[in-house]
Coordinates of C-alpha atoms in Angstrom, one line a residue:
X1 CA 99.4 178.4 195.8
X2 CA 97.1 176.3 198.0
X3 CA 97.8 176.7 201.8
X4 CA 96.7 174.1 204.3
X5 CA 97.1 174.3 208.1
X6 CA 98.8 171.8 210.4
X7 CA 95.6 170.1 211.5
X8 CA 94.4 169.5 208.0
X9 CA 97.8 168.5 206.8
X10 CA 98.1 165.9 209.6
X11 CA 94.9 164.2 208.3
X12 CA 96.2 164.4 204.8
X13 CA 99.6 162.9 205.7
X14 CA 97.9 160.1 207.6
X15 CA 95.7 159.4 204.6
X16 CA 98.7 159.3 202.3
X17 CA 100.6 156.9 204.5
X18 CA 97.8 154.5 205.1
X19 CA 95.2 153.0 202.8
X20 CA 92.4 150.7 204.0
X21 CA 92.0 147.3 202.4
X22 CA 89.8 144.4 203.3
X23 CA 92.5 142.8 205.4
X24 CA 93.7 146.0 207.2
X25 CA 96.0 148.9 206.6
X26 CA 98.8 148.7 204.0
X27 CA 101.6 151.2 204.2
X28 CA 102.6 153.3 201.1
X29 CA 105.5 155.7 200.4
X30 CA 105.9 158.3 203.2
X31 CA 105.2 162.0 202.3
X32 CA 107.6 164.8 202.5
X33 CA 106.5 168.3 203.7
X34 CA 108.0 171.7 203.8
X35 CA 107.1 172.2 207.5
X36 CA 105.9 175.5 209.1
X37 CA 102.5 176.8 209.8
X38 CA 101.5 176.3 206.2
X39 CA 103.0 173.4 204.3
X40 CA 103.3 171.9 200.8
X41 CA 103.4 168.1 200.6
X42 CA 105.1 165.8 198.1
X43 CA 103.7 162.3 198.6
X44 CA 105.4 160.4 195.7
X45 CA 105.8 160.4 192.0
X46 CA 105.2 157.7 189.3
X47 CA 107.5 157.0 186.4
X48 CA 105.8 155.0 183.6
X49 CA 106.9 154.0 180.1
X50 CA 104.6 154.5 177.1
X51 CA 104.4 155.4 173.5
X52 CA 106.4 158.4 172.2
X53 CA 105.1 161.2 170.0
X54 CA 105.2 158.8 167.0
X55 CA 103.3 156.1 168.8
X56 CA 106.4 153.9 169.1
X57 CA 106.8 152.1 172.5
X58 CA 110.3 150.8 173.0
X59 CA 110.6 151.2 176.8
X60 CA 112.6 154.4 176.9
X61 CA 109.9 157.1 176.8
X62 CA 109.2 157.8 180.5
X63 CA 106.5 160.1 181.9
X64 CA 106.8 161.4 185.5
X65 CA 103.7 162.5 187.4
X66 CA 104.1 163.9 191.0
X67 CA 101.5 163.3 193.7
X68 CA 101.3 166.4 196.0
X69 CA 99.3 169.3 197.5
X70 CA 100.1 172.9 198.1
X71 CA 102.6 173.1 195.2
X72 CA 102.9 175.7 192.5
X73 CA 105.3 173.8 190.1
X74 CA 108.0 171.1 190.0
X75 CA 111.3 170.5 188.4
X76 CA 112.1 167.0 187.2
X77 CA 115.7 165.9 186.7
X78 CA 115.7 162.7 184.6
X79 CA 119.2 161.8 185.6
X80 CA 120.7 161.7 182.1
X81 CA 122.8 164.9 182.4
X82 CA 120.3 167.2 180.8
X83 CA 118.6 170.3 182.2
X84 CA 115.7 169.7 184.5
X85 CA 112.2 169.9 183.0
X86 CA 109.6 172.2 184.7
X87 CA 106.0 171.1 185.4
X88 CA 104.1 174.4 185.7
X89 CA 101.0 173.2 187.6
X90 CA 99.9 170.7 190.2
X91 CA 98.7 167.5 188.6
X92 CA 100.9 167.9 185.6
X93 CA 103.5 165.6 184.2
X94 CA 106.8 165.6 182.3
X95 CA 108.2 163.1 179.7
X96 CA 111.6 162.2 178.5
X97 CA 112.9 159.8 175.9
X98 CA 116.1 158.1 177.2
X99 CA 118.8 157.2 174.8
X100 CA 118.8 153.8 173.2
X101 CA 122.5 152.9 172.9
X102 CA 122.3 150.6 176.0
X103 CA 119.9 147.8 176.2
X104 CA 119.6 148.4 179.9
X105 CA 120.7 151.3 182.1
X106 CA 120.0 152.8 185.6
X107 CA 119.0 156.4 186.2
X108 CA 118.1 158.5 189.2
X109 CA 115.0 160.6 188.7
X110 CA 114.6 163.6 191.1
X111 CA 111.4 165.6 191.6
X112 CA 111.6 169.0 193.4
X113 CA 108.6 171.0 194.5
X114 CA 108.3 174.8 194.1
X115 CA 105.9 176.7 196.4
X116 CA 105.8 180.4 197.3
X117 CA 107.1 180.8 200.8
X118 CA 107.8 177.1 201.2
X119 CA 111.1 175.2 201.2
X120 CA 111.8 173.0 198.2
X121 CA 111.0 169.3 198.7
X122 CA 113.0 166.7 196.7
X123 CA 112.3 163.0 196.2
X124 CA 114.5 160.7 194.2
X125 CA 114.1 157.2 192.9
X126 CA 116.4 155.0 190.9
X127 CA 114.8 153.4 187.8
X128 CA 116.0 150.8 185.3
X129 CA 115.4 151.6 181.6
X130 CA 115.2 148.6 179.3
X131 CA 115.2 149.4 175.6
X132 CA 113.5 147.1 173.1
X133 CA 113.7 148.2 169.4
X134 CA 110.3 148.8 167.9
X135 CA 109.3 145.8 165.7
X136 CA 109.8 146.5 162.0
X137 CA 106.6 147.2 160.1
X138 CA 107.8 146.5 156.5
X139 CA 108.6 143.2 154.9
X140 CA 111.1 142.2 152.2
X141 CA 109.8 141.2 148.8
X142 CA 108.7 137.5 148.9
X143 CA 111.2 135.1 147.4
X144 CA 110.3 133.9 143.9
X145 CA 112.8 131.1 143.5
X146 CA 111.7 127.6 142.4
X147 CA 111.5 125.7 145.7
X148 CA 113.5 122.8 144.4
X149 CA 116.5 125.1 143.8
X150 CA 116.6 126.4 147.4
X151 CA 117.8 125.4 150.8
X152 CA 116.1 127.7 153.3
X153 CA 118.2 128.8 156.3
X154 CA 115.6 131.3 157.6
X155 CA 112.5 132.2 155.6
X156 CA 108.7 131.8 155.8
X157 CA 108.8 130.7 152.2
X158 CA 107.0 131.7 149.0
X159 CA 104.2 134.3 149.2
X160 CA 101.3 132.4 147.7
X161 CA 97.5 132.9 147.9
X162 CA 97.6 135.1 151.0
X163 CA 100.0 132.9 152.9
X164 CA 103.4 131.3 152.8
X165 CA 104.5 128.1 151.2
X166 CA 107.5 126.8 153.0
X167 CA 110.6 125.6 151.1
X168 CA 110.9 121.9 150.9
X169 CA 114.4 121.8 152.3
X170 CA 114.8 124.1 155.3
X171 CA 116.6 124.2 158.6
X172 CA 114.2 122.9 161.4
X173 CA 116.4 123.9 164.3
X174 CA 118.4 127.1 164.9
X175 CA 119.3 129.6 167.5
X176 CA 119.0 133.4 166.8
X177 CA 119.2 136.5 168.9
X178 CA 115.6 137.6 168.4
X179 CA 112.8 136.8 166.1
X180 CA 110.0 139.3 165.6
X181 CA 106.7 139.0 163.7
X182 CA 105.6 141.8 161.4
X183 CA 102.1 143.0 160.9
X184 CA 101.8 140.8 157.8
X185 CA 102.7 137.7 160.0
X186 CA 106.1 137.4 158.5
X187 CA 108.9 136.4 160.8
X188 CA 112.2 138.4 160.6
X189 CA 115.5 138.3 162.6
X190 CA 116.4 141.3 164.7
X191 CA 120.1 142.1 165.7
X192 CA 120.8 145.2 167.8
X193 CA 123.8 147.1 169.2
X194 CA 126.0 146.0 166.3
X195 CA 128.3 148.9 167.1
X196 CA 129.9 146.6 169.8
X197 CA 128.0 143.3 169.5
X198 CA 128.0 140.5 167.1
X199 CA 124.7 139.0 165.9
X200 CA 124.8 135.2 165.7
X201 CA 122.6 132.7 163.8
X202 CA 123.5 129.1 164.8
X203 CA 122.3 126.0 163.0
X204 CA 120.7 123.8 165.7
X205 CA 119.1 124.7 169.0
X206 CA 120.9 124.5 172.4
X207 CA 119.7 121.7 174.7
X208 CA 118.4 122.8 178.1
X209 CA 117.6 120.7 181.2
X210 CA 117.1 121.0 184.9
X211 CA 119.8 119.8 187.4
X212 CA 119.5 120.4 191.1
X213 CA 117.0 123.1 190.5
X214 CA 119.3 124.9 188.1
X215 CA 118.6 125.3 184.3
X216 CA 121.6 124.0 182.4
X217 CA 122.0 125.2 178.8
X218 CA 124.4 123.3 176.5
X219 CA 125.8 124.6 173.3
X220 CA 123.8 123.9 170.2
X221 CA 124.7 120.8 168.3
X222 CA 125.4 122.0 164.8
X223 CA 123.6 120.7 161.7
X224 CA 126.0 121.8 159.0
X225 CA 125.1 122.3 155.4
X226 CA 127.6 120.9 153.0
X227 CA 127.5 123.2 150.0
X228 CA 128.3 120.5 147.3
X229 CA 125.4 118.3 148.6
X230 CA 122.9 120.8 149.9
X231 CA 120.0 119.9 147.6
X232 CA 120.4 116.1 147.5
X233 CA 118.4 115.5 150.6
X234 CA 117.5 117.2 153.9
X235 CA 120.1 115.0 155.6
X236 CA 122.9 116.3 153.4
X237 CA 124.5 112.9 153.4
X238 CA 124.7 111.9 149.7
X239 CA 128.2 112.4 148.3
X240 CA 126.7 112.4 144.8
X241 CA 124.2 115.0 145.6
X242 CA 123.2 118.3 144.0
X243 CA 125.0 121.4 145.3
X244 CA 124.2 125.1 145.6
X245 CA 126.1 128.0 144.3
X246 CA 124.8 131.2 145.9
X247 CA 123.6 132.6 149.2
X248 CA 120.9 135.3 149.6
X249 CA 120.0 137.8 152.4
X250 CA 117.4 140.5 152.8
X251 CA 118.6 143.2 155.2
X252 CA 116.9 146.3 156.5
X253 CA 118.5 149.2 158.4
X254 CA 117.5 152.8 159.2
X255 CA 120.8 154.6 159.3
X256 CA 119.8 157.0 162.1
X257 CA 119.3 154.0 164.5
X258 CA 121.1 151.2 162.7
X259 CA 124.3 150.7 160.6
X260 CA 125.2 151.7 157.1
X261 CA 127.7 149.0 156.3
X262 CA 127.6 145.3 157.1
X263 CA 130.0 142.4 157.6
X264 CA 128.8 138.8 157.1
X265 CA 130.8 135.8 158.3
X266 CA 130.0 132.2 157.4
X267 CA 131.6 129.7 159.8
X268 CA 132.6 126.1 159.2
X269 CA 132.3 124.6 162.7
X270 CA 134.2 121.4 161.8
X271 CA 137.4 123.4 160.8
X272 CA 136.7 126.8 162.4
X273 CA 137.3 128.3 159.0
X274 CA 135.6 131.7 158.4
X275 CA 134.3 132.9 155.1
X276 CA 134.0 136.7 155.2
X277 CA 132.5 139.5 153.1
X278 CA 132.9 143.0 154.5
X279 CA 131.9 146.6 153.8
X280 CA 128.5 145.7 152.4
X281 CA 126.5 148.9 151.6
X282 CA 123.0 148.8 152.9
X283 CA 120.0 151.0 151.9
X284 CA 118.7 153.6 154.3
X285 CA 115.2 152.6 155.4
X286 CA 114.7 150.0 152.7
X287 CA 115.2 146.3 152.4
X288 CA 118.5 145.5 150.6
X289 CA 118.5 142.3 148.6
X290 CA 122.0 140.8 148.8
X291 CA 123.2 137.9 146.6
X292 CA 126.7 136.3 146.8
X293 CA 128.5 133.6 144.9
X294 CA 129.8 131.0 147.4
X295 CA 132.8 130.2 145.3
X296 CA 134.1 133.7 144.5
X297 CA 132.6 136.5 146.7
X298 CA 133.8 135.5 150.1
X299 CA 137.3 135.4 151.5
X300 CA 137.6 131.8 150.5
X301 CA 135.4 129.3 148.6
X302 CA 132.6 128.2 151.0
X303 CA 132.6 124.5 151.7
X304 CA 130.4 124.0 154.7
X305 CA 128.5 126.3 157.1
X306 CA 126.8 125.9 160.4
X307 CA 126.8 129.5 161.8
X308 CA 126.4 133.0 160.4
X309 CA 127.6 136.2 162.1
X310 CA 126.4 139.8 161.4
X311 CA 128.6 142.8 162.4
X312 CA 129.3 146.4 161.7
X313 CA 131.1 146.6 158.4
X314 CA 134.6 148.1 158.0
X315 CA 134.2 151.9 157.4
X316 CA 130.6 151.8 158.6
X317 CA 128.9 153.9 161.3
X318 CA 126.6 152.6 164.1
X319 CA 124.0 155.0 165.5
X320 CA 121.5 154.8 168.3
X321 CA 120.7 151.2 169.1
X322 CA 122.4 150.0 165.8
X323 CA 119.6 147.6 164.8
X324 CA 119.2 145.6 161.6
X325 CA 116.6 143.1 160.5
X326 CA 117.4 140.1 158.4
X327 CA 115.0 137.9 156.4
X328 CA 115.0 135.2 153.7
X329 CA 118.5 133.7 154.2
X330 CA 118.7 130.9 151.7
X331 CA 121.2 128.9 149.6
X332 CA 120.3 128.3 146.0
X333 CA 121.5 127.1 142.6
X334 CA 120.8 128.7 139.3
X335 CA 117.6 127.7 137.4
X336 CA 118.5 124.6 135.5
X337 CA 118.4 124.1 131.7
X338 CA 118.8 120.3 132.1
X339 CA 117.0 117.7 134.1
X340 CA 118.5 117.0 137.4
X341 CA 118.2 113.6 139.1
X342 CA 116.6 112.3 135.9
X343 CA 117.7 108.7 136.8
X344 CA 116.1 109.1 140.3
X345 CA 119.2 107.9 142.1
X346 CA 118.4 110.6 144.7
X347 CA 114.8 109.5 145.0
X348 CA 112.5 112.5 144.8
X349 CA 115.1 115.3 145.0
X350 CA 114.3 118.0 142.5
X351 CA 110.9 116.4 141.6
X352 CA 108.5 117.8 144.2
X353 CA 106.1 120.7 143.5
X354 CA 105.9 123.4 146.3
X355 CA 102.3 122.9 147.2
X356 CA 99.2 121.1 146.0
X357 CA 95.7 122.3 146.8
X358 CA 93.5 119.3 147.8
X359 CA 96.5 117.1 147.0
X360 CA 100.0 116.3 148.3
X361 CA 103.5 117.1 147.2
X362 CA 104.9 113.6 147.2
X363 CA 106.4 113.2 143.7
X364 CA 106.1 109.4 143.3
X365 CA 106.7 106.1 145.2
X366 CA 110.3 105.2 145.8
X367 CA 111.5 102.2 143.8
X368 CA 114.4 100.1 142.9
X369 CA 112.7 98.6 139.8
X370 CA 113.9 101.1 137.2
X371 CA 115.4 100.7 133.8
X372 CA 118.2 98.3 133.1
X373 CA 119.9 101.1 131.1
X374 CA 122.0 103.7 132.9
X375 CA 121.4 107.4 132.5
X376 CA 124.2 107.7 130.0
X377 CA 122.6 105.1 127.8
X378 CA 124.9 102.2 128.6
X379 CA 123.6 98.8 129.7
X380 CA 123.6 98.3 133.5
X381 CA 123.1 94.5 133.4
X382 CA 120.5 94.8 136.1
X383 CA 117.7 97.1 137.3
X384 CA 118.5 100.7 138.4
X385 CA 116.3 103.0 140.5
X386 CA 113.2 104.5 139.0
X387 CA 110.1 106.5 139.8
X388 CA 107.2 104.3 140.6
X389 CA 103.4 104.9 140.6
X390 CA 100.7 102.5 141.8
X391 CA 96.9 102.6 141.5
X392 CA 96.7 104.4 144.8
X393 CA 99.0 107.2 143.7
X394 CA 97.6 107.5 140.2
X395 CA 95.9 110.7 138.9
X396 CA 93.4 111.2 136.1
X397 CA 90.2 109.1 136.8
X398 CA 91.9 107.9 140.0
X399 CA 92.7 111.4 141.3
X400 CA 92.6 111.8 145.0
X401 CA 94.5 113.5 147.8
X402 CA 96.9 110.6 147.6
X403 CA 97.8 111.1 143.9
X404 CA 101.4 111.9 143.2
X405 CA 103.0 114.0 140.5
X406 CA 106.6 114.5 139.5
X407 CA 107.4 118.1 138.7
X408 CA 110.7 119.8 137.6
X409 CA 111.0 123.4 136.4
X410 CA 113.5 124.3 133.7
X411 CA 114.6 127.5 132.2
X412 CA 115.5 126.9 128.5
X413 CA 116.5 129.0 125.6
X414 CA 113.4 130.9 124.4
X415 CA 111.5 129.8 121.3
X416 CA 113.9 126.8 120.7
X417 CA 113.3 123.2 119.6
X418 CA 113.9 120.6 122.3
X419 CA 113.3 116.9 122.9
X420 CA 111.9 115.4 126.1
X421 CA 113.2 111.8 126.4
X422 CA 112.3 109.1 128.9
X423 CA 111.7 105.4 129.4
X424 CA 108.6 103.9 130.9
X425 CA 107.2 100.5 131.8
X426 CA 103.8 99.3 133.1
X427 CA 102.9 95.9 134.7
X428 CA 100.9 93.6 132.5
X429 CA 99.1 91.8 135.3
X430 CA 95.4 91.2 134.7
X431 CA 92.8 93.3 136.5
X432 CA 89.0 93.2 136.8
X433 CA 88.8 96.9 135.9
X434 CA 90.7 99.2 133.6
X435 CA 90.7 103.0 133.2
X436 CA 88.9 104.4 130.1
X437 CA 91.7 104.6 127.5
X438 CA 93.8 102.0 129.2
X439 CA 96.8 102.1 131.6
X440 CA 98.9 105.2 130.9
X441 CA 102.2 106.8 132.0
X442 CA 101.7 110.5 131.3
X443 CA 104.5 113.0 130.5
X444 CA 103.7 116.6 129.9
X445 CA 105.8 119.7 129.0
X446 CA 104.0 122.5 130.9
X447 CA 104.0 126.1 129.5
X448 CA 105.5 127.9 132.5
X449 CA 106.5 127.4 136.1
X450 CA 104.0 126.6 138.8
X451 CA 103.8 126.7 142.6
X452 CA 100.5 124.8 143.1
X453 CA 100.0 121.3 141.6
X454 CA 96.3 122.1 141.0
X455 CA 97.3 124.9 138.7
X456 CA 99.7 122.5 136.9
X457 CA 96.9 120.0 136.3
X458 CA 94.7 122.8 135.0
X459 CA 97.5 123.8 132.6
X460 CA 97.9 120.4 131.0
X461 CA 95.4 121.2 128.3
X462 CA 97.6 124.1 127.0
X463 CA 100.9 122.1 127.1
X464 CA 103.9 122.4 124.8
X465 CA 104.2 118.7 124.3
X466 CA 102.9 115.5 125.8
X467 CA 102.9 111.7 125.6
X468 CA 100.5 109.0 127.0
X469 CA 102.5 105.8 127.2
X470 CA 100.1 102.8 127.0
X471 CA 102.5 99.8 126.3
X472 CA 102.1 97.4 129.3
X473 CA 104.6 94.6 128.9
X474 CA 105.6 94.2 132.6
X475 CA 108.4 95.6 134.8
X476 CA 111.6 97.0 133.3
X477 CA 114.0 94.2 132.4
X478 CA 116.8 93.7 129.9
X479 CA 114.2 93.3 127.2
X480 CA 111.3 95.4 128.6
X481 CA 111.1 99.2 128.6
X482 CA 109.8 101.7 126.1
X483 CA 111.9 104.7 125.0
X484 CA 110.0 107.8 124.1
X485 CA 111.1 111.1 122.5
X486 CA 108.7 114.1 122.6
X487 CA 109.6 117.1 120.4
X488 CA 108.5 120.5 121.7
X489 CA 109.4 124.2 121.3
X490 CA 110.0 126.3 124.3
X491 CA 108.0 129.5 125.0
X492 CA 109.2 133.1 124.7
X493 CA 110.4 133.1 128.4
X494 CA 112.1 129.7 128.3
X495 CA 110.3 128.8 131.5
X496 CA 108.8 125.3 131.2
X497 CA 108.2 122.4 133.5
X498 CA 108.1 118.6 133.2
X499 CA 105.0 117.0 134.7
X500 CA 104.9 113.2 135.2
X501 CA 102.1 110.9 136.6
X502 CA 100.3 107.7 136.0
X503 CA 96.7 106.5 135.3
X504 CA 96.9 102.8 136.0
X505 CA 95.4 99.9 138.0
X506 CA 98.8 98.3 138.2
X507 CA 102.3 99.6 138.9
X508 CA 104.1 101.7 136.4
X509 CA 107.6 103.4 136.2
X510 CA 109.4 106.3 134.6
X511 CA 113.2 106.4 134.3
X512 CA 116.1 108.3 132.6
X513 CA 114.2 111.5 132.0
X514 CA 116.1 114.0 129.9
X515 CA 115.6 117.3 128.0
X516 CA 118.0 118.0 125.2
X517 CA 118.3 120.4 122.3
X518 CA 116.7 119.0 119.1
X519 CA 119.3 118.1 116.5

């Protein structure tokens, strides 16, 4: 034990109370002393948060360091009901990891000095502990679905070439409890304290504005997804649209600090109807890939959704901070074996490729100058919609960043004979220049599925079937239009893709594209 006399201690105390700055003396926390001819002094103590023994920093691991002289040891009561911790030497510190069940809690820390022949000195301070779950370090497997078959609710997209390719149809606005970014730059949702709380994902963001110096936050205006129309267009407003059949979630939970069973509720904001699936078993410390049929797996067939809730499932246990992470929430339909939107009534729906290196993903020019024949083969009596290309959007010798390509992936029966059928027309207007080989509307059956348009172009030379339409007799009319049938045999996986483009100085069109089994 170090002993100091009154004269020295008086100087020490003064030095502890006042510190000199450029603009004068600034008071700091007063010291406490044991009194007597020889004294021990407890000036203050610091309580700082930092990483625990595993290197995780969530705000609950607190280290207390007393500032004193003339002290043999200390006891530190962290105020959580446990036994005090002893610091055996002056200048030492003690640490404690507070529980994580509460997001925020107040505790009183008390430090008591121990010195031979001296009275104990105790100082207490109230601290607020705020717990933030440690950001997850792992990621779910990247989705592999054809982007045209998916409506993304929350997902960075397809993992491709060291980055992410976003889905073509995706929610742009939403409100979620917390979004964290993993070490691989992947965004995931985080929901905590599910033992008593409900995690909510709401389509649409709340509006905020200032009024008389106060921030006003209004409820989010929902942007619902109508299940039967989900893939028709981003606006979800076409009653003859293409629907989805399934919903997917990737969920991660560590049972010792999360939950082991999950309840998911989809909410129809227009009717307040809830579609529930409960008692979902999760995987301890691993990402669980969850897929559900919207018509049969929930408490009722899902018609429309604009909110998703995550809760502790019936029969489940919530531990510690009860945190889960969620990623890749998307609606989807099964891979198609028939052409969808082959009459182009829904414009480019189902016809866009996910990405195109040095190109763009626009499938074709919109047009109302299609075939005079309906998709079912009956006469329409006037033109229908079609897929149009111009010289500026042509490929081949005219290839540029403005070139457009129609792409649709199919999953057919393996090693089976099929027929690709379509109609085309090309303007017969004169031109000062013509491409080598003449004006052409090009249809190719690609061997496989592709994410990048550049890869699809490279694969044209190893196609399963193709046709270069060169008949240029003018726009579609009741007498103009060429019907083509291209036989091909599917590959051993059944995964093929239809690839359409033009090489022309004047406008050309495709319409009524079909793939059928060969007779």
